[in-house]
């Protein structure tokens, strides 16, 4: 969705998100309830065109759709309000009009016959929503930190109050209940517990916690004294490193990231996921505000971790359970040697960044991948390799008439072995028709987006 953010007391942020709404039903006139009622933003549904307006193609999988060209034309038409990308309908462009939407649909089909674009009718004006956003910010911004936005896909002004305490919810309801205002925030029971940084936890102890030190989106490891000194210098920490018994411990660096307005990071735990062979941090933002500025500042957490907690064999280190964001694969450190034994060390060739496949904790089906970036992916070959799974909101299928399909399947089955799980490297290309190249063991297949249902697999 497209949101116009205004953070009270902070900065103006512009964000173009692409996540679809939780409900695909058509948005009719919103029922706002009685005076003082509020609605959760997450329960609202986006405006969509009648299903007959959509075709099976084109299918857009990244940001290759011609939004600018359509917007330039739409801006000259009466009643044009806004434009966004609908990921629930093959990434098609949606253009909102407050008047004559049906006529504009006819015009779009003439002006852009090969483009996936639809016109929708809305009962709001963009100028009115932005005025309401400013009213919300002026009225509530002095009481507590809030973030406000205009969600043009639903025609509502959203307000994030941070932690949704009864006092904050009541304040929003008293001033804007019954209007086109929705509310979001963290439930009090889900917010991080208040408190300062703990010096230790289950099998780990804190060696350093330093804001604005190091590099964001990075991790590192040291299993002996010389590697520890080198890691300490790489991070850029002052003073001498605290003592570590490398017979029983290793050192891990978590290079976290924070926005300037949200510096209160806290390391609550070091999590060892033995099943996935991953060690990751549990880093929280204490007393989370409504919004954070988008600048990326480093925050270095360095810990000593007991070897007895480590996975057996090779493992990966990353900032959280989900792994690196798109464009930062170097966040993940791959350890290609067993460090769980007392005093075990790692040579230079045993440590690589997340760009080297296979990577533990590869992205699952349903993820979003960026064009031109290598992504590790695990494929279950039990029912063959013709179907890759769902990525970027669409299903991907190899050409069943490709003569190499059977040959590659046989080669990949041997790589997967009895476990039938294969590590692939995926690269998305949208320069012409969208396609994904999947590589493993010197063989590759090309997958294309499709609306066809995936056949059942026994």
PDB file of C-alpha atoms in Angstrom, residues 144-340:
ATOM      1  CA  UNK A 144       2.422  11.293  23.155  1.00  0.00           C
ATOM      2  CA  UNK A 145       4.521  10.227  20.172  1.00  0.00           C
ATOM      3  CA  UNK A 146       2.377   9.138  17.249  1.00  0.00           C
ATOM      4  CA  UNK A 147       2.806   8.332  13.568  1.00  0.00           C
ATOM      5  CA  UNK A 148       0.038   9.113  11.110  1.00  0.00           C
ATOM      6  CA  UNK A 149      -0.462   8.125   7.504  1.00  0.00           C
ATOM      7  CA  UNK A 150      -2.985   8.264   4.707  1.00  0.00           C
ATOM      8  CA  UNK A 151      -3.796   4.785   3.405  1.00  0.00           C
ATOM      9  CA  UNK A 152      -5.252   5.449  -0.018  1.00  0.00           C
ATOM     10  CA  UNK A 153      -6.048   1.768  -0.570  1.00  0.00           C
ATOM     11  CA  UNK A 154      -8.749   1.961   2.131  1.00  0.00           C
ATOM     12  CA  UNK A 155      -9.458   5.691   2.303  1.00  0.00           C
ATOM     13  CA  UNK A 156      -8.518   5.997   5.972  1.00  0.00           C
ATOM     14  CA  UNK A 157      -6.091   7.998   8.048  1.00  0.00           C
ATOM     15  CA  UNK A 158      -4.091   5.671  10.275  1.00  0.00           C
ATOM     16  CA  UNK A 159      -2.601   6.585  13.614  1.00  0.00           C
ATOM     17  CA  UNK A 160       0.012   4.430  15.351  1.00  0.00           C
ATOM     18  CA  UNK A 161       0.179   5.188  19.062  1.00  0.00           C
ATOM     19  CA  UNK A 162       3.112   2.902  19.883  1.00  0.00           C
ATOM     20  CA  UNK A 163       1.960   0.835  22.838  1.00  0.00           C
ATOM     21  CA  UNK A 164      -1.853   0.797  22.841  1.00  0.00           C
ATOM     22  CA  UNK A 165      -2.489   1.720  26.443  1.00  0.00           C
ATOM     23  CA  UNK A 166      -6.113   2.428  27.410  1.00  0.00           C
ATOM     24  CA  UNK A 167      -5.233   6.101  27.895  1.00  0.00           C
ATOM     25  CA  UNK A 168      -3.867   6.472  24.363  1.00  0.00           C
ATOM     26  CA  UNK A 169      -6.739   4.586  22.752  1.00  0.00           C
ATOM     27  CA  UNK A 170      -9.274   6.689  24.654  1.00  0.00           C
ATOM     28  CA  UNK A 171      -7.533   9.899  23.546  1.00  0.00           C
ATOM     29  CA  UNK A 172      -7.806   8.932  19.859  1.00  0.00           C
ATOM     30  CA  UNK A 173     -11.415   7.809  20.241  1.00  0.00           C
ATOM     31  CA  UNK A 174     -12.440  10.989  22.057  1.00  0.00           C
ATOM     32  CA  UNK A 175     -11.170  13.241  19.269  1.00  0.00           C
ATOM     33  CA  UNK A 176     -11.637  11.165  16.111  1.00  0.00           C
ATOM     34  CA  UNK A 177     -13.973   8.257  16.832  1.00  0.00           C
ATOM     35  CA  UNK A 178     -16.523   7.847  14.060  1.00  0.00           C
ATOM     36  CA  UNK A 179     -14.330   9.555  11.443  1.00  0.00           C
ATOM     37  CA  UNK A 180     -12.194   7.974   8.746  1.00  0.00           C
ATOM     38  CA  UNK A 181      -9.477   7.292  11.293  1.00  0.00           C
ATOM     39  CA  UNK A 182      -8.120   3.874  12.237  1.00  0.00           C
ATOM     40  CA  UNK A 183      -5.717   2.958  15.017  1.00  0.00           C
ATOM     41  CA  UNK A 184      -2.719   0.657  15.298  1.00  0.00           C
ATOM     42  CA  UNK A 185      -0.029  -0.134  17.827  1.00  0.00           C
ATOM     43  CA  UNK A 186       1.513  -2.789  19.997  1.00  0.00           C
ATOM     44  CA  UNK A 187      -0.773  -4.505  22.485  1.00  0.00           C
ATOM     45  CA  UNK A 188       0.473  -3.815  26.028  1.00  0.00           C
ATOM     46  CA  UNK A 189       0.899  -7.525  26.705  1.00  0.00           C
ATOM     47  CA  UNK A 190       3.031  -7.910  23.551  1.00  0.00           C
ATOM     48  CA  UNK A 191       5.333  -4.957  24.233  1.00  0.00           C
ATOM     49  CA  UNK A 192       8.841  -5.630  25.535  1.00  0.00           C
ATOM     50  CA  UNK A 193       9.098  -5.667  29.302  1.00  0.00           C
ATOM     51  CA  UNK A 194      10.522  -2.437  30.696  1.00  0.00           C
ATOM     52  CA  UNK A 195      14.032  -2.617  32.057  1.00  0.00           C
ATOM     53  CA  UNK A 196      17.699  -2.052  31.360  1.00  0.00           C
ATOM     54  CA  UNK A 197      20.189  -4.241  29.526  1.00  0.00           C
ATOM     55  CA  UNK A 198      20.849  -7.551  31.328  1.00  0.00           C
ATOM     56  CA  UNK A 199      24.527  -8.470  31.695  1.00  0.00           C
ATOM     57  CA  UNK A 200      23.925 -12.161  30.943  1.00  0.00           C
ATOM     58  CA  UNK A 201      21.378 -14.819  30.030  1.00  0.00           C
ATOM     59  CA  UNK A 202      21.069 -18.542  29.413  1.00  0.00           C
ATOM     60  CA  UNK A 203      24.568 -19.621  28.428  1.00  0.00           C
ATOM     61  CA  UNK A 204      25.712 -16.153  27.322  1.00  0.00           C
ATOM     62  CA  UNK A 205      27.192 -13.038  28.864  1.00  0.00           C
ATOM     63  CA  UNK A 206      27.446  -9.540  27.480  1.00  0.00           C
ATOM     64  CA  UNK A 207      30.901  -8.233  26.576  1.00  0.00           C
ATOM     65  CA  UNK A 208      29.828  -4.962  24.928  1.00  0.00           C
ATOM     66  CA  UNK A 209      26.691  -3.014  24.025  1.00  0.00           C
ATOM     67  CA  UNK A 210      27.647   0.104  22.063  1.00  0.00           C
ATOM     68  CA  UNK A 211      25.345   2.340  19.987  1.00  0.00           C
ATOM     69  CA  UNK A 212      26.805   3.939  16.843  1.00  0.00           C
ATOM     70  CA  UNK A 213      29.750   1.530  16.884  1.00  0.00           C
ATOM     71  CA  UNK A 214      30.505  -1.009  14.150  1.00  0.00           C
ATOM     72  CA  UNK A 215      28.568  -1.723  10.967  1.00  0.00           C
ATOM     73  CA  UNK A 216      24.793  -2.307  10.695  1.00  0.00           C
ATOM     74  CA  UNK A 217      23.477  -5.590   9.293  1.00  0.00           C
ATOM     75  CA  UNK A 218      26.616  -7.574  10.127  1.00  0.00           C
ATOM     76  CA  UNK A 219      27.629 -10.499  12.325  1.00  0.00           C
ATOM     77  CA  UNK A 220      30.955 -12.058  13.237  1.00  0.00           C
ATOM     78  CA  UNK A 221      32.524 -14.789  15.341  1.00  0.00           C
ATOM     79  CA  UNK A 222      35.805 -15.515  17.103  1.00  0.00           C
ATOM     80  CA  UNK A 223      36.880 -18.848  18.596  1.00  0.00           C
ATOM     81  CA  UNK A 224      40.374 -17.988  19.821  1.00  0.00           C
ATOM     82  CA  UNK A 225      42.205 -15.041  21.378  1.00  0.00           C
ATOM     83  CA  UNK A 226      43.806 -13.687  18.191  1.00  0.00           C
ATOM     84  CA  UNK A 227      40.520 -13.836  16.262  1.00  0.00           C
ATOM     85  CA  UNK A 228      38.841 -12.113  19.224  1.00  0.00           C
ATOM     86  CA  UNK A 229      41.293  -9.191  19.107  1.00  0.00           C
ATOM     87  CA  UNK A 230      40.813  -8.884  15.353  1.00  0.00           C
ATOM     88  CA  UNK A 231      37.016  -8.936  15.709  1.00  0.00           C
ATOM     89  CA  UNK A 232      37.132  -6.304  18.460  1.00  0.00           C
ATOM     90  CA  UNK A 233      39.174  -4.033  16.177  1.00  0.00           C
ATOM     91  CA  UNK A 234      36.866  -4.679  13.214  1.00  0.00           C
ATOM     92  CA  UNK A 235      33.846  -3.609  15.239  1.00  0.00           C
ATOM     93  CA  UNK A 236      35.758  -0.538  16.420  1.00  0.00           C
ATOM     94  CA  UNK A 237      35.111  -0.944  20.112  1.00  0.00           C
ATOM     95  CA  UNK A 238      37.154   1.212  22.506  1.00  0.00           C
ATOM     96  CA  UNK A 239      39.224  -0.034  25.417  1.00  0.00           C
ATOM     97  CA  UNK A 240      40.539  -3.564  25.804  1.00  0.00           C
ATOM     98  CA  UNK A 241      38.293  -6.579  25.201  1.00  0.00           C
ATOM     99  CA  UNK A 242      37.072  -8.324  28.369  1.00  0.00           C
ATOM    100  CA  UNK A 243      38.592 -11.738  29.116  1.00  0.00           C
ATOM    101  CA  UNK A 244      37.077 -14.847  27.513  1.00  0.00           C
ATOM    102  CA  UNK A 245      37.806 -18.522  28.246  1.00  0.00           C
ATOM    103  CA  UNK A 246      37.975 -19.951  24.742  1.00  0.00           C
ATOM    104  CA  UNK A 247      38.076 -23.471  26.070  1.00  0.00           C
ATOM    105  CA  UNK A 248      34.408 -23.172  26.982  1.00  0.00           C
ATOM    106  CA  UNK A 249      33.204 -20.080  25.063  1.00  0.00           C
ATOM    107  CA  UNK A 250      33.201 -18.383  21.685  1.00  0.00           C
ATOM    108  CA  UNK A 251      32.568 -14.708  20.918  1.00  0.00           C
ATOM    109  CA  UNK A 252      29.777 -13.478  18.646  1.00  0.00           C
ATOM    110  CA  UNK A 253      29.211  -9.967  17.303  1.00  0.00           C
ATOM    111  CA  UNK A 254      25.670  -8.883  16.410  1.00  0.00           C
ATOM    112  CA  UNK A 255      25.805  -5.694  14.296  1.00  0.00           C
ATOM    113  CA  UNK A 256      22.253  -4.442  14.871  1.00  0.00           C
ATOM    114  CA  UNK A 257      20.646  -1.348  13.329  1.00  0.00           C
ATOM    115  CA  UNK A 258      18.448   1.451  14.691  1.00  0.00           C
ATOM    116  CA  UNK A 259      16.851   4.715  13.573  1.00  0.00           C
ATOM    117  CA  UNK A 260      18.012   7.888  15.278  1.00  0.00           C
ATOM    118  CA  UNK A 261      14.649   8.389  16.964  1.00  0.00           C
ATOM    119  CA  UNK A 262      14.638   4.824  18.329  1.00  0.00           C
ATOM    120  CA  UNK A 263      18.027   4.224  19.972  1.00  0.00           C
ATOM    121  CA  UNK A 264      16.828   2.128  22.917  1.00  0.00           C
ATOM    122  CA  UNK A 265      17.799  -1.307  21.644  1.00  0.00           C
ATOM    123  CA  UNK A 266      18.242  -4.116  24.133  1.00  0.00           C
ATOM    124  CA  UNK A 267      19.633  -7.636  23.721  1.00  0.00           C
ATOM    125  CA  UNK A 268      17.208  -9.886  25.569  1.00  0.00           C
ATOM    126  CA  UNK A 269      18.586 -13.271  24.542  1.00  0.00           C
ATOM    127  CA  UNK A 270      20.909 -15.255  22.309  1.00  0.00           C
ATOM    128  CA  UNK A 271      18.817 -17.966  20.659  1.00  0.00           C
ATOM    129  CA  UNK A 272      20.255 -21.267  19.450  1.00  0.00           C
ATOM    130  CA  UNK A 273      17.985 -23.007  16.927  1.00  0.00           C
ATOM    131  CA  UNK A 274      19.574 -26.456  16.692  1.00  0.00           C
ATOM    132  CA  UNK A 275      17.030 -27.760  14.162  1.00  0.00           C
ATOM    133  CA  UNK A 276      17.903 -24.986  11.687  1.00  0.00           C
ATOM    134  CA  UNK A 277      21.572 -24.776  12.762  1.00  0.00           C
ATOM    135  CA  UNK A 278      21.237 -21.054  13.467  1.00  0.00           C
ATOM    136  CA  UNK A 279      22.376 -18.771  16.278  1.00  0.00           C
ATOM    137  CA  UNK A 280      20.562 -15.437  16.344  1.00  0.00           C
ATOM    138  CA  UNK A 281      19.908 -12.509  18.646  1.00  0.00           C
ATOM    139  CA  UNK A 282      16.654 -11.491  20.293  1.00  0.00           C
ATOM    140  CA  UNK A 283      16.988  -7.702  20.104  1.00  0.00           C
ATOM    141  CA  UNK A 284      14.027  -5.550  21.141  1.00  0.00           C
ATOM    142  CA  UNK A 285      13.190  -1.868  21.077  1.00  0.00           C
ATOM    143  CA  UNK A 286      12.372  -0.932  24.647  1.00  0.00           C
ATOM    144  CA  UNK A 287       9.204   1.184  25.028  1.00  0.00           C
ATOM    145  CA  UNK A 288       8.562   1.129  21.255  1.00  0.00           C
ATOM    146  CA  UNK A 289       7.368   4.495  19.928  1.00  0.00           C
ATOM    147  CA  UNK A 290       4.850   4.943  17.148  1.00  0.00           C
ATOM    148  CA  UNK A 291       7.484   5.208  14.420  1.00  0.00           C
ATOM    149  CA  UNK A 292      11.212   5.364  13.864  1.00  0.00           C
ATOM    150  CA  UNK A 293      13.254   7.446  11.469  1.00  0.00           C
ATOM    151  CA  UNK A 294      14.581   5.460   8.533  1.00  0.00           C
ATOM    152  CA  UNK A 295      18.300   6.203   8.897  1.00  0.00           C
ATOM    153  CA  UNK A 296      20.358   3.084   9.634  1.00  0.00           C
ATOM    154  CA  UNK A 297      22.774   3.421  12.535  1.00  0.00           C
ATOM    155  CA  UNK A 298      24.918   0.580  13.918  1.00  0.00           C
ATOM    156  CA  UNK A 299      24.534  -0.873  17.388  1.00  0.00           C
ATOM    157  CA  UNK A 300      27.164  -3.424  18.402  1.00  0.00           C
ATOM    158  CA  UNK A 301      26.299  -6.245  20.771  1.00  0.00           C
ATOM    159  CA  UNK A 302      29.201  -8.594  21.543  1.00  0.00           C
ATOM    160  CA  UNK A 303      28.624 -11.693  23.660  1.00  0.00           C
ATOM    161  CA  UNK A 304      30.472 -14.731  24.932  1.00  0.00           C
ATOM    162  CA  UNK A 305      28.423 -17.866  24.227  1.00  0.00           C
ATOM    163  CA  UNK A 306      28.959 -21.245  25.881  1.00  0.00           C
ATOM    164  CA  UNK A 307      30.184 -23.862  23.407  1.00  0.00           C
ATOM    165  CA  UNK A 308      27.827 -26.395  24.958  1.00  0.00           C
ATOM    166  CA  UNK A 309      24.909 -24.391  23.518  1.00  0.00           C
ATOM    167  CA  UNK A 310      26.194 -24.437  19.932  1.00  0.00           C
ATOM    168  CA  UNK A 311      24.722 -26.662  17.215  1.00  0.00           C
ATOM    169  CA  UNK A 312      26.839 -29.660  16.282  1.00  0.00           C
ATOM    170  CA  UNK A 313      28.614 -29.190  12.975  1.00  0.00           C
ATOM    171  CA  UNK A 314      28.404 -26.122  10.740  1.00  0.00           C
ATOM    172  CA  UNK A 315      25.946 -23.367  11.575  1.00  0.00           C
ATOM    173  CA  UNK A 316      24.955 -19.800  10.717  1.00  0.00           C
ATOM    174  CA  UNK A 317      24.893 -16.582  12.749  1.00  0.00           C
ATOM    175  CA  UNK A 318      22.350 -13.863  11.966  1.00  0.00           C
ATOM    176  CA  UNK A 319      20.578 -10.962  13.646  1.00  0.00           C
ATOM    177  CA  UNK A 320      17.144 -12.555  13.964  1.00  0.00           C
ATOM    178  CA  UNK A 321      15.236 -15.733  13.215  1.00  0.00           C
ATOM    179  CA  UNK A 322      14.168 -14.607   9.731  1.00  0.00           C
ATOM    180  CA  UNK A 323      17.622 -13.911   8.391  1.00  0.00           C
ATOM    181  CA  UNK A 324      19.072 -11.035   6.377  1.00  0.00           C
ATOM    182  CA  UNK A 325      16.817  -8.553   4.591  1.00  0.00           C
ATOM    183  CA  UNK A 326      17.002  -8.343   0.804  1.00  0.00           C
ATOM    184  CA  UNK A 327      20.182  -6.615  -0.258  1.00  0.00           C
ATOM    185  CA  UNK A 328      22.149  -7.467   2.919  1.00  0.00           C
ATOM    186  CA  UNK A 329      23.110 -11.156   2.594  1.00  0.00           C
ATOM    187  CA  UNK A 330      26.444 -10.380   4.266  1.00  0.00           C
ATOM    188  CA  UNK A 331      24.574 -10.060   7.566  1.00  0.00           C
ATOM    189  CA  UNK A 332      24.667 -13.852   7.880  1.00  0.00           C
ATOM    190  CA  UNK A 333      27.970 -15.465   8.888  1.00  0.00           C
ATOM    191  CA  UNK A 334      28.368 -19.093   7.844  1.00  0.00           C
ATOM    192  CA  UNK A 335      30.582 -21.193  10.124  1.00  0.00           C
ATOM    193  CA  UNK A 336      31.777 -24.255   8.237  1.00  0.00           C
ATOM    194  CA  UNK A 337      33.329 -26.067  11.192  1.00  0.00           C
ATOM    195  CA  UNK A 338      32.103 -27.566  14.468  1.00  0.00           C
ATOM    196  CA  UNK A 339      32.913 -25.135  17.303  1.00  0.00           C
ATOM    197  CA  UNK A 340      31.006 -26.978  20.004  1.00  0.00           C
TER     198      UNK A 340
END
